[in-house]
Amino acid sequence: MTVLVFGASSQIGHFLLPRLRARGESIVALSRKPRPTQAGVQWLQGDLPDRVPAVAQPSAVINFGPLASFAAWLASAGLPSTTRIIATSSMSAESKQASDVAAERELSQTLRDGEAAVAAACDRQGMAWTIFRPTLIYGAGIDKSLSPIARRASRLHVFPLPAGRGLRQPVHADDIAAAVMAALDHPDAAGRILPLGGGERLTAAEMFARVRRSLATPTIPLPIPAVLLRAGRHAVPRLRGPLTRLEADLIADNSELQRLLGVSPRPFQPDAACWEPHLPL
């Protein structure tokens, strides 16, 4: 099949493209920036929704970028009803829905509106669609959550360890790529929004501790007790959301993922390579 990938230069795309090549798929990838020649991948330069070069009718379209612009393109692209559509959203669509921070509630609503727009565009044209909601993503060193913390700690040789009883379920980007591949082959996943978390739930405090232990550079642990975190929520308004979430569970139910697609993501056992950029930042 011919697979068109939006966001192929993302952390998930980094792991998806080799999987598609290994299956012998014809890959067309869109990027806003020029990309070096890559075996088995035809790179096109453009941007959603209205700067997408003409592409021969793909068998499947995969999107790792913003949902609203993807939905706008889908509505006007004239794809055949046989085209398989797969996209990623975020568990923030659910976990930040009732946040104390207005900007986080707005993000949640934006994600849910984007999901609905993609589903509606596909349904109007009779195309099968699946949307994944990943939890915190890691693995390619270009995420904006754990990788910056790890690199800063390696540079300063000090690793802050905030207290946090809220559960986390980090998911490796390659496991998301595996789920996307499975969705291409399993029609039962069509018409569903599937949560996608890692294979292990652990407290936020333990998650940070494991990141520290994974580093190649020795660091001094700097515990930050809960009382200081509570004070920080009141003293620094922009930190209120992130610090409050340290006590909240940010997890996903993988039961449908496993039942429909047979995908079981790995537990959170990172190594130092997870935090070094695999792609240009």
PDB file of C-alpha atoms in Angstrom, residues 121-267:
ATOM      1  CA  ALA A 121     -14.634  14.290   8.154  1.00  0.00           C
ATOM      2  CA  CYS A 122     -13.982  10.556   7.843  1.00  0.00           C
ATOM      3  CA  ASP A 123     -17.573   9.546   8.519  1.00  0.00           C
ATOM      4  CA  ARG A 124     -18.868  11.906   5.834  1.00  0.00           C
ATOM      5  CA  GLN A 125     -16.642  10.177   3.271  1.00  0.00           C
ATOM      6  CA  GLY A 126     -17.086   6.646   4.575  1.00  0.00           C
ATOM      7  CA  MET A 127     -13.428   6.281   5.616  1.00  0.00           C
ATOM      8  CA  ALA A 128     -12.425   4.045   8.529  1.00  0.00           C
ATOM      9  CA  TRP A 129     -10.569   5.936  11.257  1.00  0.00           C
ATOM     10  CA  THR A 130      -8.775   5.261  14.532  1.00  0.00           C
ATOM     11  CA  ILE A 131      -7.448   7.862  16.975  1.00  0.00           C
ATOM     12  CA  PHE A 132      -4.952   7.060  19.722  1.00  0.00           C
ATOM     13  CA  ARG A 133      -4.668   9.012  22.975  1.00  0.00           C
ATOM     14  CA  PRO A 134      -1.114   8.404  24.260  1.00  0.00           C
ATOM     15  CA  THR A 135       0.032   9.264  27.758  1.00  0.00           C
ATOM     16  CA  LEU A 136       3.435  10.916  28.350  1.00  0.00           C
ATOM     17  CA  ILE A 137       5.674   9.935  25.398  1.00  0.00           C
ATOM     18  CA  TYR A 138       9.414   9.262  25.603  1.00  0.00           C
ATOM     19  CA  GLY A 139      12.079   7.333  23.708  1.00  0.00           C
ATOM     20  CA  ALA A 140      13.455   9.548  20.913  1.00  0.00           C
ATOM     21  CA  GLY A 141      14.926  12.337  23.043  1.00  0.00           C
ATOM     22  CA  ILE A 142      12.799  15.088  21.510  1.00  0.00           C
ATOM     23  CA  ASP A 143       9.822  15.095  23.870  1.00  0.00           C
ATOM     24  CA  LYS A 144       9.217  18.260  25.873  1.00  0.00           C
ATOM     25  CA  SER A 145       8.649  16.569  29.217  1.00  0.00           C
ATOM     26  CA  LEU A 146      11.262  14.089  30.467  1.00  0.00           C
ATOM     27  CA  SER A 147      14.100  14.582  27.958  1.00  0.00           C
ATOM     28  CA  PRO A 148      14.754  18.267  28.824  1.00  0.00           C
ATOM     29  CA  ILE A 149      14.841  17.335  32.522  1.00  0.00           C
ATOM     30  CA  ALA A 150      17.290  14.507  31.871  1.00  0.00           C
ATOM     31  CA  ARG A 151      19.633  16.598  29.709  1.00  0.00           C
ATOM     32  CA  ARG A 152      19.615  19.536  32.116  1.00  0.00           C
ATOM     33  CA  ALA A 153      20.397  17.235  35.036  1.00  0.00           C
ATOM     34  CA  SER A 154      23.261  15.654  33.087  1.00  0.00           C
ATOM     35  CA  ARG A 155      24.656  19.097  32.337  1.00  0.00           C
ATOM     36  CA  LEU A 156      24.339  20.436  35.895  1.00  0.00           C
ATOM     37  CA  HIS A 157      25.018  17.101  37.661  1.00  0.00           C
ATOM     38  CA  VAL A 158      22.004  17.734  39.903  1.00  0.00           C
ATOM     39  CA  PHE A 159      18.667  15.971  39.533  1.00  0.00           C
ATOM     40  CA  PRO A 160      15.589  17.465  41.251  1.00  0.00           C
ATOM     41  CA  LEU A 161      13.334  14.713  42.603  1.00  0.00           C
ATOM     42  CA  PRO A 162       9.888  16.147  43.369  1.00  0.00           C
ATOM     43  CA  ALA A 163       7.596  14.221  45.651  1.00  0.00           C
ATOM     44  CA  GLY A 164       4.527  12.997  43.823  1.00  0.00           C
ATOM     45  CA  ARG A 165       2.036  10.259  44.607  1.00  0.00           C
ATOM     46  CA  GLY A 166       0.078  10.594  41.382  1.00  0.00           C
ATOM     47  CA  LEU A 167       0.413   7.634  39.055  1.00  0.00           C
ATOM     48  CA  ARG A 168       2.156   7.919  35.697  1.00  0.00           C
ATOM     49  CA  GLN A 169       2.220   5.583  32.690  1.00  0.00           C
ATOM     50  CA  PRO A 170       4.937   6.741  30.275  1.00  0.00           C
ATOM     51  CA  VAL A 171       4.695   5.166  26.827  1.00  0.00           C
ATOM     52  CA  HIS A 172       7.642   4.604  24.490  1.00  0.00           C
ATOM     53  CA  ALA A 173       7.203   6.208  21.061  1.00  0.00           C
ATOM     54  CA  ASP A 174       8.038   2.898  19.393  1.00  0.00           C
ATOM     55  CA  ASP A 175       5.097   1.240  21.160  1.00  0.00           C
ATOM     56  CA  ILE A 176       2.810   3.893  19.679  1.00  0.00           C
ATOM     57  CA  ALA A 177       4.312   3.134  16.264  1.00  0.00           C
ATOM     58  CA  ALA A 178       3.568  -0.554  16.870  1.00  0.00           C
ATOM     59  CA  ALA A 179      -0.047   0.307  17.697  1.00  0.00           C
ATOM     60  CA  VAL A 180      -0.349   2.326  14.489  1.00  0.00           C
ATOM     61  CA  MET A 181       0.962  -0.624  12.474  1.00  0.00           C
ATOM     62  CA  ALA A 182      -1.507  -2.946  14.183  1.00  0.00           C
ATOM     63  CA  ALA A 183      -4.384  -0.564  13.452  1.00  0.00           C
ATOM     64  CA  LEU A 184      -3.559  -0.735   9.736  1.00  0.00           C
ATOM     65  CA  ASP A 185      -4.289  -4.450   9.857  1.00  0.00           C
ATOM     66  CA  HIS A 186      -7.221  -4.642  12.277  1.00  0.00           C
ATOM     67  CA  PRO A 187     -10.541  -3.257  11.005  1.00  0.00           C
ATOM     68  CA  ASP A 188     -12.074  -3.858  14.455  1.00  0.00           C
ATOM     69  CA  ALA A 189     -10.229  -0.762  15.666  1.00  0.00           C
ATOM     70  CA  ALA A 190     -12.086   1.479  13.203  1.00  0.00           C
ATOM     71  CA  GLY A 191     -14.315   4.201  14.594  1.00  0.00           C
ATOM     72  CA  ARG A 192     -12.614   4.182  18.013  1.00  0.00           C
ATOM     73  CA  ILE A 193     -10.614   6.549  20.185  1.00  0.00           C
ATOM     74  CA  LEU A 194      -8.167   4.298  22.035  1.00  0.00           C
ATOM     75  CA  PRO A 195      -6.210   5.250  25.182  1.00  0.00           C
ATOM     76  CA  LEU A 196      -2.578   4.200  24.911  1.00  0.00           C
ATOM     77  CA  GLY A 197      -0.336   4.114  27.968  1.00  0.00           C
ATOM     78  CA  GLY A 198       2.880   2.371  28.842  1.00  0.00           C
ATOM     79  CA  GLY A 199       3.006  -1.123  30.269  1.00  0.00           C
ATOM     80  CA  GLU A 200       3.547   0.010  33.840  1.00  0.00           C
ATOM     81  CA  ARG A 201       1.990   2.432  36.299  1.00  0.00           C
ATOM     82  CA  LEU A 202       4.288   4.071  38.815  1.00  0.00           C
ATOM     83  CA  THR A 203       4.240   7.157  40.999  1.00  0.00           C
ATOM     84  CA  ALA A 204       5.536  10.426  39.597  1.00  0.00           C
ATOM     85  CA  ALA A 205       8.314  10.333  42.207  1.00  0.00           C
ATOM     86  CA  GLU A 206       9.439   6.880  41.065  1.00  0.00           C
ATOM     87  CA  MET A 207       9.261   7.921  37.411  1.00  0.00           C
ATOM     88  CA  PHE A 208      11.717  10.761  38.024  1.00  0.00           C
ATOM     89  CA  ALA A 209      13.937   8.474  40.093  1.00  0.00           C
ATOM     90  CA  ARG A 210      14.140   5.992  37.215  1.00  0.00           C
ATOM     91  CA  VAL A 211      15.027   8.743  34.771  1.00  0.00           C
ATOM     92  CA  ARG A 212      17.880   9.753  37.074  1.00  0.00           C
ATOM     93  CA  ARG A 213      19.130   6.167  37.366  1.00  0.00           C
ATOM     94  CA  SER A 214      19.097   5.824  33.575  1.00  0.00           C
ATOM     95  CA  LEU A 215      21.523   8.693  32.964  1.00  0.00           C
ATOM     96  CA  ALA A 216      25.076   8.007  31.841  1.00  0.00           C
ATOM     97  CA  THR A 217      26.279  11.025  33.844  1.00  0.00           C
ATOM     98  CA  PRO A 218      26.301  10.788  37.663  1.00  0.00           C
ATOM     99  CA  THR A 219      23.990  13.326  39.320  1.00  0.00           C
ATOM    100  CA  ILE A 220      23.325  14.436  42.870  1.00  0.00           C
ATOM    101  CA  PRO A 221      19.694  13.789  43.904  1.00  0.00           C
ATOM    102  CA  LEU A 222      17.855  16.885  45.132  1.00  0.00           C
ATOM    103  CA  PRO A 223      14.616  15.794  46.856  1.00  0.00           C
ATOM    104  CA  ILE A 224      11.819  18.373  46.768  1.00  0.00           C
ATOM    105  CA  PRO A 225       9.309  17.649  49.558  1.00  0.00           C
ATOM    106  CA  ALA A 226       5.574  17.980  49.117  1.00  0.00           C
ATOM    107  CA  VAL A 227       5.401  21.029  51.397  1.00  0.00           C
ATOM    108  CA  LEU A 228       7.654  22.994  49.028  1.00  0.00           C
ATOM    109  CA  LEU A 229       5.614  21.881  46.042  1.00  0.00           C
ATOM    110  CA  ARG A 230       2.419  23.089  47.700  1.00  0.00           C
ATOM    111  CA  ALA A 231       4.068  26.440  48.411  1.00  0.00           C
ATOM    112  CA  GLY A 232       5.225  26.662  44.807  1.00  0.00           C
ATOM    113  CA  ARG A 233       1.676  26.179  43.520  1.00  0.00           C
ATOM    114  CA  HIS A 234       0.625  29.366  45.324  1.00  0.00           C
ATOM    115  CA  ALA A 235       3.791  31.403  44.774  1.00  0.00           C
ATOM    116  CA  VAL A 236       4.259  30.769  41.032  1.00  0.00           C
ATOM    117  CA  PRO A 237       0.936  30.741  39.137  1.00  0.00           C
ATOM    118  CA  ARG A 238       2.411  29.279  35.936  1.00  0.00           C
ATOM    119  CA  LEU A 239       3.543  26.211  37.906  1.00  0.00           C
ATOM    120  CA  ARG A 240       0.156  25.599  39.514  1.00  0.00           C
ATOM    121  CA  GLY A 241      -0.960  23.099  36.867  1.00  0.00           C
ATOM    122  CA  PRO A 242       2.233  21.001  36.639  1.00  0.00           C
ATOM    123  CA  LEU A 243       2.740  20.902  40.415  1.00  0.00           C
ATOM    124  CA  THR A 244      -0.889  20.030  41.105  1.00  0.00           C
ATOM    125  CA  ARG A 245      -0.708  17.170  38.608  1.00  0.00           C
ATOM    126  CA  LEU A 246       2.071  15.546  40.626  1.00  0.00           C
ATOM    127  CA  GLU A 247      -0.674  14.313  42.953  1.00  0.00           C
ATOM    128  CA  ALA A 248      -3.083  13.333  40.158  1.00  0.00           C
ATOM    129  CA  ASP A 249      -3.227  10.017  38.303  1.00  0.00           C
ATOM    130  CA  LEU A 250      -2.410  10.477  34.599  1.00  0.00           C
ATOM    131  CA  ILE A 251      -2.956   6.988  33.283  1.00  0.00           C
ATOM    132  CA  ALA A 252      -4.672   5.089  30.475  1.00  0.00           C
ATOM    133  CA  ASP A 253      -6.737   1.921  30.330  1.00  0.00           C
ATOM    134  CA  ASN A 254      -5.006  -0.326  27.778  1.00  0.00           C
ATOM    135  CA  SER A 255      -7.625  -3.062  27.820  1.00  0.00           C
ATOM    136  CA  GLU A 256      -9.206  -2.103  24.474  1.00  0.00           C
ATOM    137  CA  LEU A 257      -5.774  -1.587  22.915  1.00  0.00           C
ATOM    138  CA  GLN A 258      -4.789  -5.106  23.906  1.00  0.00           C
ATOM    139  CA  ARG A 259      -8.138  -6.687  23.019  1.00  0.00           C
ATOM    140  CA  LEU A 260      -8.498  -5.110  19.589  1.00  0.00           C
ATOM    141  CA  LEU A 261      -4.891  -4.802  18.464  1.00  0.00           C
ATOM    142  CA  GLY A 262      -2.935  -7.245  20.606  1.00  0.00           C
ATOM    143  CA  VAL A 263      -0.498  -4.493  21.584  1.00  0.00           C
ATOM    144  CA  SER A 264       1.147  -4.604  25.029  1.00  0.00           C
ATOM    145  CA  PRO A 265       3.488  -1.625  25.573  1.00  0.00           C
ATOM    146  CA  ARG A 266       6.729  -2.109  27.486  1.00  0.00           C
ATOM    147  CA  PRO A 267       7.231  -1.161  31.159  1.00  0.00           C
TER     148      PRO A 267
END
